[in-house]
Short mmCIF file of C-alpha atoms in Angstrom, two decimals:
data_model
loop_
_atom_site.label_atom_id
_atom_site.label_comp_id
_atom_site.label_asym_id
_atom_site.label_seq_id
_atom_site.Cartn_x
_atom_site.Cartn_y
_atom_site.Cartn_z
CA UNK A 182 22.06 -16.00 18.99
CA UNK A 183 19.32 -14.79 16.64
CA UNK A 184 20.80 -16.23 13.45
CA UNK A 185 20.58 -19.76 14.87
CA UNK A 186 16.90 -19.50 15.77
CA UNK A 187 15.56 -20.70 12.42
CA UNK A 188 18.40 -22.90 11.17
CA UNK A 189 16.43 -26.13 11.45
CA UNK A 190 13.09 -24.65 10.40
CA UNK A 191 11.39 -24.81 7.03
CA UNK A 192 8.42 -22.56 6.42
CA UNK A 193 5.28 -24.35 5.30
CA UNK A 194 1.64 -23.43 4.86
CA UNK A 195 -0.55 -24.17 7.88
CA UNK A 196 -3.86 -25.55 6.62
CA UNK A 197 -6.43 -27.52 8.60
CA UNK A 198 -3.92 -27.99 11.40
CA UNK A 199 -1.34 -29.56 9.10
CA UNK A 200 2.00 -28.21 7.84
CA UNK A 201 1.92 -28.35 4.05
CA UNK A 202 4.97 -28.17 1.79
CA UNK A 203 4.93 -25.82 -1.20
CA UNK A 204 7.25 -26.52 -4.11
CA UNK A 205 8.11 -22.96 -5.11
CA UNK A 206 10.05 -20.86 -2.58
CA UNK A 207 11.80 -17.49 -2.51
CA UNK A 208 14.36 -16.02 -0.14
CA UNK A 209 13.55 -13.74 2.79
CA UNK A 210 16.38 -11.22 3.12
CA UNK A 211 17.49 -9.56 6.34
CA UNK A 212 17.51 -5.87 5.30
CA UNK A 213 20.25 -5.11 7.81
CA UNK A 214 22.92 -7.29 6.20
CA UNK A 215 21.58 -8.77 2.96
CA UNK A 216 21.70 -12.34 4.27
CA UNK A 217 19.00 -14.92 3.56
CA UNK A 218 17.09 -15.63 6.76
CA UNK A 219 14.77 -18.33 5.45
CA UNK A 220 12.85 -19.29 2.32
CA UNK A 221 9.14 -18.49 2.10
CA UNK A 222 6.61 -20.56 0.13
CA UNK A 223 4.94 -19.06 -2.93
CA UNK A 224 1.48 -20.57 -2.90
CA UNK A 225 -1.23 -20.44 -5.53
CA UNK A 226 -5.00 -20.27 -5.77
CA UNK A 227 -5.41 -24.01 -5.14
CA UNK A 228 -3.75 -23.61 -1.76
CA UNK A 229 -6.22 -20.84 -0.97
CA UNK A 230 -9.12 -23.07 -2.02
CA UNK A 231 -7.89 -25.83 0.29
CA UNK A 232 -7.52 -23.40 3.18
CA UNK A 233 -10.97 -21.90 2.67
CA UNK A 234 -12.56 -25.34 2.51
CA UNK A 235 -10.92 -26.27 5.81
CA UNK A 236 -11.89 -22.95 7.38
CA UNK A 237 -15.51 -23.23 6.28
CA UNK A 238 -15.86 -26.67 7.82
CA UNK A 239 -14.07 -25.70 11.05
CA UNK A 240 -16.02 -22.47 11.49
CA UNK A 241 -19.38 -24.21 11.86
CA UNK A 242 -18.17 -26.13 14.90
CA UNK A 243 -16.09 -23.24 16.28
CA UNK A 244 -19.10 -20.92 16.23
CA UNK A 245 -20.93 -23.36 18.52
CA UNK A 246 -18.19 -23.17 21.15
CA UNK A 247 -19.27 -20.68 23.83
CA UNK A 248 -17.41 -17.40 23.47
CA UNK A 249 -15.83 -17.61 26.96
CA UNK A 250 -14.35 -20.99 25.96
CA UNK A 251 -13.08 -19.54 22.66
CA UNK A 252 -11.47 -16.83 24.75
CA UNK A 253 -9.55 -19.38 26.81
CA UNK A 254 -7.54 -20.24 23.70
CA UNK A 255 -6.51 -16.61 23.33
CA UNK A 256 -5.46 -16.47 26.98
CA UNK A 257 -3.18 -19.43 26.31
CA UNK A 258 -1.87 -17.78 23.13
CA UNK A 259 -1.04 -14.65 25.11
CA UNK A 260 0.80 -16.61 27.78
CA UNK A 261 2.88 -18.51 25.22
CA UNK A 262 3.75 -15.27 23.43
CA UNK A 263 4.77 -13.80 26.77
CA UNK A 264 7.09 -16.74 27.45
CA UNK A 265 8.65 -16.42 23.97
CA UNK A 266 8.75 -12.63 23.78
CA UNK A 267 12.52 -12.32 23.39
CA UNK A 268 12.77 -15.05 20.77
CA UNK A 269 9.92 -13.58 18.77
CA UNK A 270 11.45 -10.12 19.04
CA UNK A 271 14.80 -11.23 17.68
CA UNK A 272 13.19 -13.10 14.80
CA UNK A 273 11.09 -10.04 14.01
CA UNK A 274 14.19 -7.85 13.84
CA UNK A 275 15.92 -10.38 11.60
CA UNK A 276 13.17 -10.38 8.98
CA UNK A 277 11.93 -6.81 9.28
CA UNK A 278 14.99 -4.82 10.37
CA UNK A 279 13.36 -2.70 13.07
CA UNK A 280 15.49 -2.15 16.14
CA UNK A 281 15.18 -4.73 18.90
CA UNK A 282 13.59 -2.27 21.34
CA UNK A 283 10.78 -1.63 18.90
CA UNK A 284 10.45 -5.33 18.09
CA UNK A 285 9.91 -6.07 21.77
CA UNK A 286 7.26 -3.37 21.87
CA UNK A 287 5.50 -4.87 18.87
CA UNK A 288 5.46 -8.36 20.37
CA UNK A 289 4.12 -6.88 23.59
CA UNK A 290 1.33 -5.29 21.60
CA UNK A 291 0.37 -8.75 20.35
CA UNK A 292 0.43 -10.10 23.91
CA UNK A 293 -1.77 -7.23 25.08
CA UNK A 294 -4.18 -7.86 22.22
CA UNK A 295 -4.47 -11.54 23.12
CA UNK A 296 -5.50 -10.77 26.69
CA UNK A 297 -7.76 -7.88 25.69
CA UNK A 298 -9.67 -9.83 23.06
CA UNK A 299 -9.85 -12.86 25.33
CA UNK A 300 -11.70 -10.61 27.73
CA UNK A 301 -14.23 -9.85 25.01
CA UNK A 302 -15.24 -13.51 25.15
CA UNK A 303 -17.19 -12.61 28.28
CA UNK A 304 -18.25 -9.16 27.14
CA UNK A 305 -19.52 -9.61 23.60
CA UNK A 306 -22.54 -7.58 24.50
CA UNK A 307 -25.72 -7.18 22.54
CA UNK A 308 -28.68 -5.15 23.75
CA UNK A 309 -32.06 -5.80 25.24
CA UNK A 310 -34.68 -3.18 24.52
CA UNK A 311 -38.37 -2.71 25.26
CA UNK A 312 -40.71 -4.11 22.63
CA UNK A 313 -43.60 -1.95 21.51
CA UNK A 314 -46.14 -4.74 22.05
CA UNK A 315 -47.28 -6.53 25.22
CA UNK A 316 -45.81 -9.91 26.11
CA UNK A 317 -42.96 -9.58 23.66
CA UNK A 318 -39.19 -9.60 24.23
CA UNK A 319 -36.62 -7.88 21.93
CA UNK A 320 -32.85 -8.08 21.82
CA UNK A 321 -29.85 -7.88 19.52
CA UNK A 322 -26.71 -10.02 19.50
CA UNK A 323 -23.39 -10.30 17.68
CA UNK A 324 -22.96 -13.29 15.37
CA UNK A 325 -19.89 -14.50 13.48
CA UNK A 326 -19.67 -13.76 9.77
CA UNK A 327 -18.07 -17.07 8.75
CA UNK A 328 -14.73 -17.31 6.99
CA UNK A 329 -12.62 -14.15 7.04
CA UNK A 330 -9.52 -13.32 5.05
CA UNK A 331 -6.77 -11.18 6.55
CA UNK A 332 -3.93 -9.66 4.54
CA UNK A 333 -1.16 -8.15 6.62
CA UNK A 334 1.87 -5.94 5.81
CA UNK A 335 5.57 -6.30 6.51
CA UNK A 336 6.09 -3.27 8.75
CA UNK A 337 4.19 -4.67 11.77
CA UNK A 338 4.09 -8.38 10.97
CA UNK A 339 2.83 -9.63 14.32
CA UNK A 340 0.99 -6.66 15.86
CA UNK A 341 -1.35 -6.08 12.92
CA UNK A 342 -1.90 -9.83 12.54
CA UNK A 343 -3.11 -10.00 16.14
CA UNK A 344 -5.31 -6.92 15.67
CA UNK A 345 -7.15 -8.80 12.97
CA UNK A 346 -7.01 -12.50 13.86
CA UNK A 347 -7.78 -12.33 17.58
CA UNK A 348 -11.13 -10.48 17.32
CA UNK A 349 -12.08 -12.70 14.37
CA UNK A 350 -11.35 -15.86 16.37
CA UNK A 351 -13.07 -14.85 19.60
CA UNK A 352 -16.14 -13.83 17.57
CA UNK A 353 -16.50 -17.38 16.25
CA UNK A 354 -15.04 -17.00 12.77
CA UNK A 355 -12.37 -19.03 10.99
CA UNK A 356 -9.39 -17.26 9.40
CA UNK A 357 -7.40 -17.55 6.20
CA UNK A 358 -4.31 -15.37 6.56
CA UNK A 359 -1.86 -14.14 3.93
CA UNK A 360 1.17 -12.52 5.57
CA UNK A 361 3.63 -10.33 3.65
CA UNK A 362 6.27 -12.33 1.78
CA UNK A 363 8.99 -10.04 3.20
CA UNK A 364 8.13 -11.02 6.79
CA UNK A 365 6.67 -14.54 6.98
CA UNK A 366 8.44 -15.72 10.11
CA UNK A 367 6.04 -14.07 12.55
CA UNK A 368 3.12 -15.80 10.83
CA UNK A 369 4.92 -19.13 11.01
CA UNK A 370 5.64 -18.64 14.71
CA UNK A 371 2.13 -17.45 15.51
CA UNK A 372 0.61 -20.45 13.72
CA UNK A 373 2.75 -22.74 15.89
CA UNK A 374 1.52 -20.89 18.97
CA UNK A 375 -2.13 -21.29 17.90
CA UNK A 376 -1.48 -25.00 17.44
CA UNK A 377 0.15 -25.34 20.85
CA UNK A 378 -2.63 -23.35 22.52
CA UNK A 379 -5.19 -25.90 21.33
CA UNK A 380 -7.01 -23.93 18.66
CA UNK A 381 -9.08 -26.49 16.69
CA UNK A 382 -7.83 -27.50 13.26
CA UNK A 383 -8.91 -25.21 10.46
CA UNK A 384 -9.85 -22.22 12.60
CA UNK A 385 -6.65 -20.44 11.53
CA UNK A 386 -4.97 -21.20 8.22
CA UNK A 387 -1.79 -19.51 6.96
CA UNK A 388 -1.13 -19.38 3.22
CA UNK A 389 2.16 -17.80 2.21
CA UNK A 390 2.57 -16.15 -1.17
CA UNK A 391 2.33 -13.06 -3.30
CA UNK A 392 -0.62 -10.73 -3.32
CA UNK A 393 -1.17 -11.28 -7.04
CA UNK A 394 -1.70 -15.01 -6.41
CA UNK A 395 -2.83 -15.63 -2.84
CA UNK A 396 -4.34 -12.21 -2.11
CA UNK A 397 -6.37 -12.08 -5.31
CA UNK A 398 -7.63 -15.62 -4.78
CA UNK A 399 -8.80 -14.69 -1.28
CA UNK A 400 -10.52 -11.50 -2.39
CA UNK A 401 -12.39 -13.32 -5.15
CA UNK A 402 -13.34 -16.44 -3.19
CA UNK A 403 -17.09 -16.77 -2.70
CA UNK A 404 -16.75 -18.39 0.73
CA UNK A 405 -14.63 -15.62 2.26
CA UNK A 406 -17.14 -13.07 3.48
CA UNK A 407 -14.79 -10.48 5.02
CA UNK A 408 -11.46 -9.13 3.85
CA UNK A 409 -9.40 -7.17 6.38
CA UNK A 410 -6.44 -5.49 4.70
CA UNK A 411 -3.61 -3.23 5.79
CA UNK A 412 -1.32 -1.91 3.07
CA UNK A 413 -1.05 0.55 0.21
CA UNK A 414 -3.85 2.77 -1.04
CA UNK A 415 -3.67 1.45 -4.59
CA UNK A 416 -4.07 -2.15 -3.45
CA UNK A 417 -6.75 -1.20 -0.94
CA UNK A 418 -8.84 0.56 -3.57
CA UNK A 419 -8.59 -2.47 -5.84
CA UNK A 420 -9.68 -4.78 -3.02
CA UNK A 421 -12.57 -2.49 -2.11
CA UNK A 422 -13.79 -2.45 -5.71
CA UNK A 423 -13.71 -6.24 -6.04
CA UNK A 424 -15.35 -6.79 -2.67
CA UNK A 425 -18.03 -4.26 -3.52
CA UNK A 426 -19.00 -6.23 -6.59
CA UNK A 427 -19.44 -9.30 -4.40
CA UNK A 428 -21.24 -7.46 -1.56
CA UNK A 429 -18.41 -8.63 0.67
CA UNK A 430 -17.45 -6.79 3.85
CA UNK A 431 -14.04 -5.13 3.64
CA UNK A 432 -11.95 -3.34 6.25
CA UNK A 433 -9.12 -1.15 4.96
CA UNK A 434 -6.28 0.52 6.86
CA UNK A 435 -3.98 2.25 4.42
CA UNK A 436 -1.73 5.29 4.19
CA UNK A 437 -0.98 8.33 6.27
CA UNK A 438 0.62 11.75 5.92
CA UNK A 439 0.78 12.54 9.58
CA UNK A 440 1.78 15.86 11.07
CA UNK A 441 3.15 17.13 14.35
CA UNK A 442 2.02 20.69 15.04
CA UNK A 443 4.48 22.73 17.12
CA UNK A 444 2.96 25.95 18.41
CA UNK A 445 4.83 29.03 19.62
CA UNK A 446 4.25 28.09 23.28
CA UNK A 447 5.38 24.48 22.92
CA UNK A 448 7.98 22.75 25.06
CA UNK A 449 10.55 22.47 22.25
CA UNK A 450 12.66 19.81 23.93
CA UNK A 451 9.60 17.60 24.33
CA UNK A 452 8.52 18.36 20.76
CA UNK A 453 11.93 17.32 19.41
CA UNK A 454 11.71 14.00 21.27
CA UNK A 455 8.24 13.39 19.86
CA UNK A 456 9.29 14.27 16.32
CA UNK A 457 12.41 12.09 16.38
CA UNK A 458 10.49 9.06 17.65
CA UNK A 459 7.61 9.55 15.24
CA UNK A 460 9.68 10.38 12.15
CA UNK A 461 12.62 8.01 12.47
CA UNK A 462 11.33 5.12 14.57
CA UNK A 463 10.87 2.05 12.34
CA UNK A 464 12.95 4.10 9.88
CA UNK A 465 9.80 6.06 9.08
CA UNK A 466 8.11 2.91 7.77
CA UNK A 467 4.93 3.32 9.77
CA UNK A 468 1.50 4.38 8.63
CA UNK A 469 1.55 6.67 11.69
CA UNK A 470 5.01 8.10 11.00
CA UNK A 471 5.40 11.86 11.26
CA UNK A 472 6.48 13.10 7.84
CA UNK A 473 5.36 16.71 8.33
CA UNK A 474 6.11 19.15 11.13
CA UNK A 475 3.78 22.13 11.00
CA UNK A 476 5.68 24.71 13.03
CA UNK A 477 4.81 28.24 14.10
CA UNK A 478 7.19 30.63 12.39
CA UNK A 479 8.20 32.23 15.71
CA UNK A 480 9.88 29.00 16.90
CA UNK A 481 10.88 27.49 13.54
CA UNK A 482 14.59 28.31 13.69
CA UNK A 483 14.97 27.13 17.28
CA UNK A 484 13.19 23.87 16.47
CA UNK A 485 15.44 23.31 13.44
CA UNK A 486 18.57 23.82 15.51
CA UNK A 487 17.49 21.37 18.20
CA UNK A 488 16.37 18.77 15.68
CA UNK A 489 19.71 18.89 13.88
CA UNK A 490 21.62 18.46 17.13
CA UNK A 491 19.58 15.43 18.15
CA UNK A 492 19.58 13.88 14.68
CA UNK A 493 23.37 13.83 14.79
CA UNK A 494 23.13 11.51 17.79
CA UNK A 495 20.99 8.88 16.02
CA UNK A 496 22.78 5.57 15.61
CA UNK A 497 21.95 3.68 12.42
CA UNK A 498 22.57 0.02 11.77
CA UNK A 499 21.57 -3.58 12.51
CA UNK A 500 18.62 -3.52 14.88
CA UNK A 501 19.90 -6.49 16.89
CA UNK A 502 22.55 -4.17 18.33
CA UNK A 503 20.98 -2.66 21.46
CA UNK A 504 22.74 0.66 20.83
CA UNK A 505 21.10 1.22 17.44
CA UNK A 506 18.15 3.63 17.21
CA UNK A 507 17.36 3.53 13.46
CA UNK A 508 17.35 0.34 11.41
CA UNK A 509 17.33 -0.36 7.68
CA UNK A 510 14.74 0.16 4.96
CA UNK A 511 12.88 -3.05 4.10
CA UNK A 512 14.33 -3.51 0.58
CA UNK A 513 15.93 -1.84 -2.44
CA UNK A 514 12.57 -0.79 -3.84
CA UNK A 515 11.94 1.14 -0.63
CA UNK A 516 15.29 2.88 -0.97
CA UNK A 517 14.54 3.85 -4.55
CA UNK A 518 11.19 5.34 -3.61
CA UNK A 519 12.79 7.45 -0.88
CA UNK A 520 15.52 8.65 -3.25
CA UNK A 521 12.85 9.69 -5.73
CA UNK A 522 11.10 11.84 -3.12
CA UNK A 523 14.37 13.44 -2.02
CA UNK A 524 14.85 14.68 -5.59
CA UNK A 525 11.23 15.79 -5.77
CA UNK A 526 11.69 17.83 -2.59
CA UNK A 527 14.80 19.52 -3.96
CA UNK A 528 13.12 20.25 -7.28
CA UNK A 529 10.12 21.76 -5.50
CA UNK A 530 12.35 24.19 -3.64
CA UNK A 531 12.40 22.77 -0.13
CA UNK A 532 15.68 23.27 1.71
CA UNK A 533 17.43 20.09 2.86
CA UNK A 534 19.17 20.50 6.21
CA UNK A 535 20.32 16.92 6.85
CA UNK A 536 20.46 13.46 5.28
CA UNK A 537 19.10 12.81 1.83
CA UNK A 538 21.35 9.92 0.81
CA UNK A 539 21.70 6.14 0.82
CA UNK A 540 24.16 4.87 3.42
CA UNK A 541 26.17 2.20 1.60
CA UNK A 542 29.65 2.27 3.10
CA UNK A 543 31.35 0.46 5.98
CA UNK A 544 28.91 -1.32 8.29
CA UNK A 545 26.04 -0.18 6.08
CA UNK A 546 27.39 -1.58 2.80
CA UNK A 547 25.43 -4.86 2.79
CA UNK A 548 22.11 -3.54 4.07
CA UNK A 549 19.45 -1.07 2.96
CA UNK A 550 20.05 2.13 4.90
CA UNK A 551 18.90 5.70 4.33
CA UNK A 552 20.16 8.66 6.32
CA UNK A 553 17.51 10.40 8.45
CA UNK A 554 16.50 13.44 6.41
CA UNK A 555 15.18 16.88 7.33
CA UNK A 556 13.69 19.37 4.89
CA UNK A 557 12.65 22.87 5.88
CA UNK A 558 10.73 25.73 4.28
CA UNK A 559 8.38 23.27 2.61
CA UNK A 560 4.95 24.48 1.60
CA UNK A 561 1.69 22.68 2.20
CA UNK A 562 1.11 21.95 -1.49
CA UNK A 563 4.49 20.34 -2.22
CA UNK A 564 4.44 16.64 -3.05
CA UNK A 565 6.74 15.92 -0.11
CA UNK A 566 4.04 17.52 2.06
CA UNK A 567 1.18 15.63 0.42
CA UNK A 568 2.35 12.12 -0.51
CA UNK A 569 3.38 9.23 1.71
CA UNK A 570 7.12 8.57 1.47
CA UNK A 571 7.44 5.67 3.94
CA UNK A 572 10.97 6.43 4.98
CA UNK A 573 13.01 8.52 7.45
CA UNK A 574 12.13 11.85 5.84
CA UNK A 575 10.39 14.76 7.57
CA UNK A 576 9.53 18.22 6.23
CA UNK A 577 9.03 21.41 8.22
CA UNK A 578 6.12 23.55 7.03
CA UNK A 579 6.08 27.01 8.69
CA UNK A 580 2.73 28.64 9.55
CA UNK A 581 1.67 31.94 11.09
CA UNK A 582 -1.17 30.83 13.39
CA UNK A 583 -2.99 27.98 15.10
CA UNK A 584 -5.82 28.21 12.59
CA UNK A 585 -3.42 27.91 9.65
CA UNK A 586 -1.78 24.90 11.33
CA UNK A 587 -5.13 23.08 11.54
CA UNK A 588 -5.89 23.93 7.92
CA UNK A 589 -2.50 22.63 6.72
CA UNK A 590 -2.84 19.45 8.78
CA UNK A 591 -6.24 18.69 7.25
CA UNK A 592 -5.23 19.62 3.70
CA UNK A 593 -4.04 16.16 2.66
CA UNK A 594 -5.66 13.03 1.25
CA UNK A 595 -5.07 11.04 4.43
CA UNK A 596 -6.40 11.24 7.97
CA UNK A 597 -4.74 8.73 10.26
CA UNK A 598 -2.81 10.47 13.04
CA UNK A 599 -2.01 14.01 14.14
CA UNK A 600 -0.27 15.65 17.07
CA UNK A 601 -0.03 19.06 18.67
CA UNK A 602 2.51 20.44 21.12
CA UNK A 603 1.13 23.37 23.08
CA UNK A 604 0.56 24.52 26.66
CA UNK A 605 -2.70 26.28 25.85
CA UNK A 606 -5.69 24.22 27.04
CA UNK A 607 -8.03 26.08 24.72
CA UNK A 608 -5.90 25.16 21.72
CA UNK A 609 -5.83 21.55 22.92
CA UNK A 610 -9.61 21.24 22.93
CA UNK A 611 -10.00 23.04 19.63
CA UNK A 612 -7.35 20.79 18.07
CA UNK A 613 -8.90 17.54 19.23
CA UNK A 614 -12.21 18.76 17.79
CA UNK A 615 -10.91 20.15 14.48
CA UNK A 616 -8.06 17.84 13.47
CA UNK A 617 -9.52 15.55 10.80
CA UNK A 618 -7.75 12.35 11.81
CA UNK A 619 -8.77 9.12 13.49
CA UNK A 620 -6.08 9.56 16.16
CA UNK A 621 -5.04 12.79 17.91
CA UNK A 622 -2.11 13.13 20.31
CA UNK A 623 -1.46 16.09 22.61
CA UNK A 624 2.14 16.78 23.64
CA UNK A 625 3.24 13.45 22.17
CA UNK A 626 4.24 12.26 18.71
CA UNK A 627 2.00 10.73 16.06
CA UNK A 628 2.65 7.11 17.01
CA UNK A 629 1.99 5.02 20.10
CA UNK A 630 -1.57 3.69 19.83
CA UNK A 631 -2.89 1.45 22.62
CA UNK A 632 -4.80 -1.72 21.80
CA UNK A 633 -7.95 -0.94 23.80
CA UNK A 634 -8.75 2.13 21.68
CA UNK A 635 -9.90 2.04 18.05
CA UNK A 636 -7.13 2.36 15.45
CA UNK A 637 -7.83 3.78 12.01
CA UNK A 638 -8.37 6.97 10.11
CA UNK A 639 -10.52 9.19 7.96
CA UNK A 640 -10.53 10.08 4.27
CA UNK A 641 -7.97 8.17 2.17
CA UNK A 642 -6.60 6.28 5.16
CA UNK A 643 -9.40 3.73 5.20
CA UNK A 644 -13.08 3.01 4.81
CA UNK A 645 -14.37 3.72 8.29
CA UNK A 646 -13.60 0.46 10.08
CA UNK A 647 -11.20 0.23 12.98
CA UNK A 648 -8.57 -2.25 14.10
CA UNK A 649 -8.17 -2.84 17.86
CA UNK A 650 -10.51 -1.73 20.61
CA UNK A 651 -13.97 -3.20 21.00
CA UNK A 652 -14.73 -1.60 17.63
CA UNK A 653 -12.63 -4.30 15.94
CA UNK A 654 -15.47 -6.74 16.62
CA UNK A 655 -17.69 -4.79 14.21
CA UNK A 656 -15.65 -5.99 11.23
CA UNK A 657 -15.97 -9.65 12.14
CA UNK A 658 -19.56 -9.83 13.38
CA UNK A 659 -23.06 -9.27 12.06
CA UNK A 660 -25.91 -7.95 14.16
CA UNK A 661 -28.94 -10.17 14.61
CA UNK A 662 -32.24 -8.86 16.01
CA UNK A 663 -34.31 -11.41 17.94
CA UNK A 664 -38.02 -11.08 18.85
CA UNK A 665 -39.73 -13.51 21.23
CA UNK A 666 -43.52 -13.19 21.40
CA UNK A 667 -45.05 -14.97 24.38
CA UNK A 668 -48.57 -13.52 24.02
CA UNK A 669 -49.98 -16.66 22.44
CA UNK A 670 -51.39 -14.72 19.51
CA UNK A 671 -50.13 -13.03 16.35
CA UNK A 672 -49.10 -9.47 17.07
CA UNK A 673 -48.18 -7.15 14.23
CA UNK A 674 -45.56 -4.50 14.85
CA UNK A 675 -46.61 -0.93 14.03
CA UNK A 676 -50.19 -2.11 13.41
CA UNK A 677 -51.48 -3.66 16.62
CA UNK A 678 -50.17 -0.88 18.84
CA UNK A 679 -52.87 0.36 21.20
#
């Protein structure tokens, strides 16, 4: 069924409500079987200029639409996504490779975000506050920034796009969006949904292409006042530097080196479930993936044994098969990076208990598959314990105490997500206080964020902004203070105070 979904479709840029052909195209490959799914346009800076011009014009009128009316469009978007959930899910699996169960969850996240942010159309609260002078009124309010640029990754091609575009739209901004070239279909489908939902022309514009062409043009464009980016640390730092020179707002969500802490009193069966889901879901290609297990030495061997038993049960293959639990790696470059880290781990002296190889035989021969991998006896300073691998690789780091576990967890460049399995309520409260990450889970894995809470991290994971939750509005709005003096005379703050 899925392979017929796009047969008659041709991907085009969506600019000012029109579908625009681009001459240069490149193939989008299904990582599960090596087949071409569709061709994606490779746009240039002129396409970005056209999109920004359309967005700038549309934004002025869109900002004048009352926020509750802007929200009605998002309600319609959410309902259309709900109706098309299965179709979107299958297309997502075709271009990205993640298993269909996860794809459905990702589409649901976009649906949830549509309804949540639509609700903000009636809640976009400012503040009223007492003025220090008589017969004077003071308040603050959120205002749109203008034209915003969003740059989204391939691993969550619709969820992250909704995290960024929906709060931008309901706040009264216009959007220029560059999706990842590996996964353009979700952007194409979402643009069609925006169109069908009645979003005015130019409020959302989709420009397909490479980061070196489209992304750079967006970052350097004078009329784009916000860049919201999710991706690699190297690219994020470059974007931050360029935006800083232009005094442009920038929101970054980048890497993670997330850990599950398993204490000596943990429910080991529950911990194993959490580790498997966090480490091998999405084939480890999540910024929230668990790539470290910090385990108390008293339960290390028992945890290893149970992990190995359950890892043997993992089914690996094409994500459209409902029985599959682990899908492919996005491309050959991803495979090569994982292979490099496997060798690094061996050279550093970690002991490999399972996996560690490319799966390229039988049903796996035409796709990009890597066997789920488990290292043990890793130390906190090893590269496999410090650097993001972005694949189905997890390392066990033994510790002697709760305090050492917290120290090891925090001793990395990143600070996105962390988890602790324990039955001790005192440890729970100390952990949620002391773990230096933007997200903390207790007796659950490192992944599974909900859209009404802020998503983001500390340290090298980002620059302090958050996707999702009401906090997402902060990226796409400016605060305006308003003073209304009805005294009939000039009153000077801080001077004419009696």
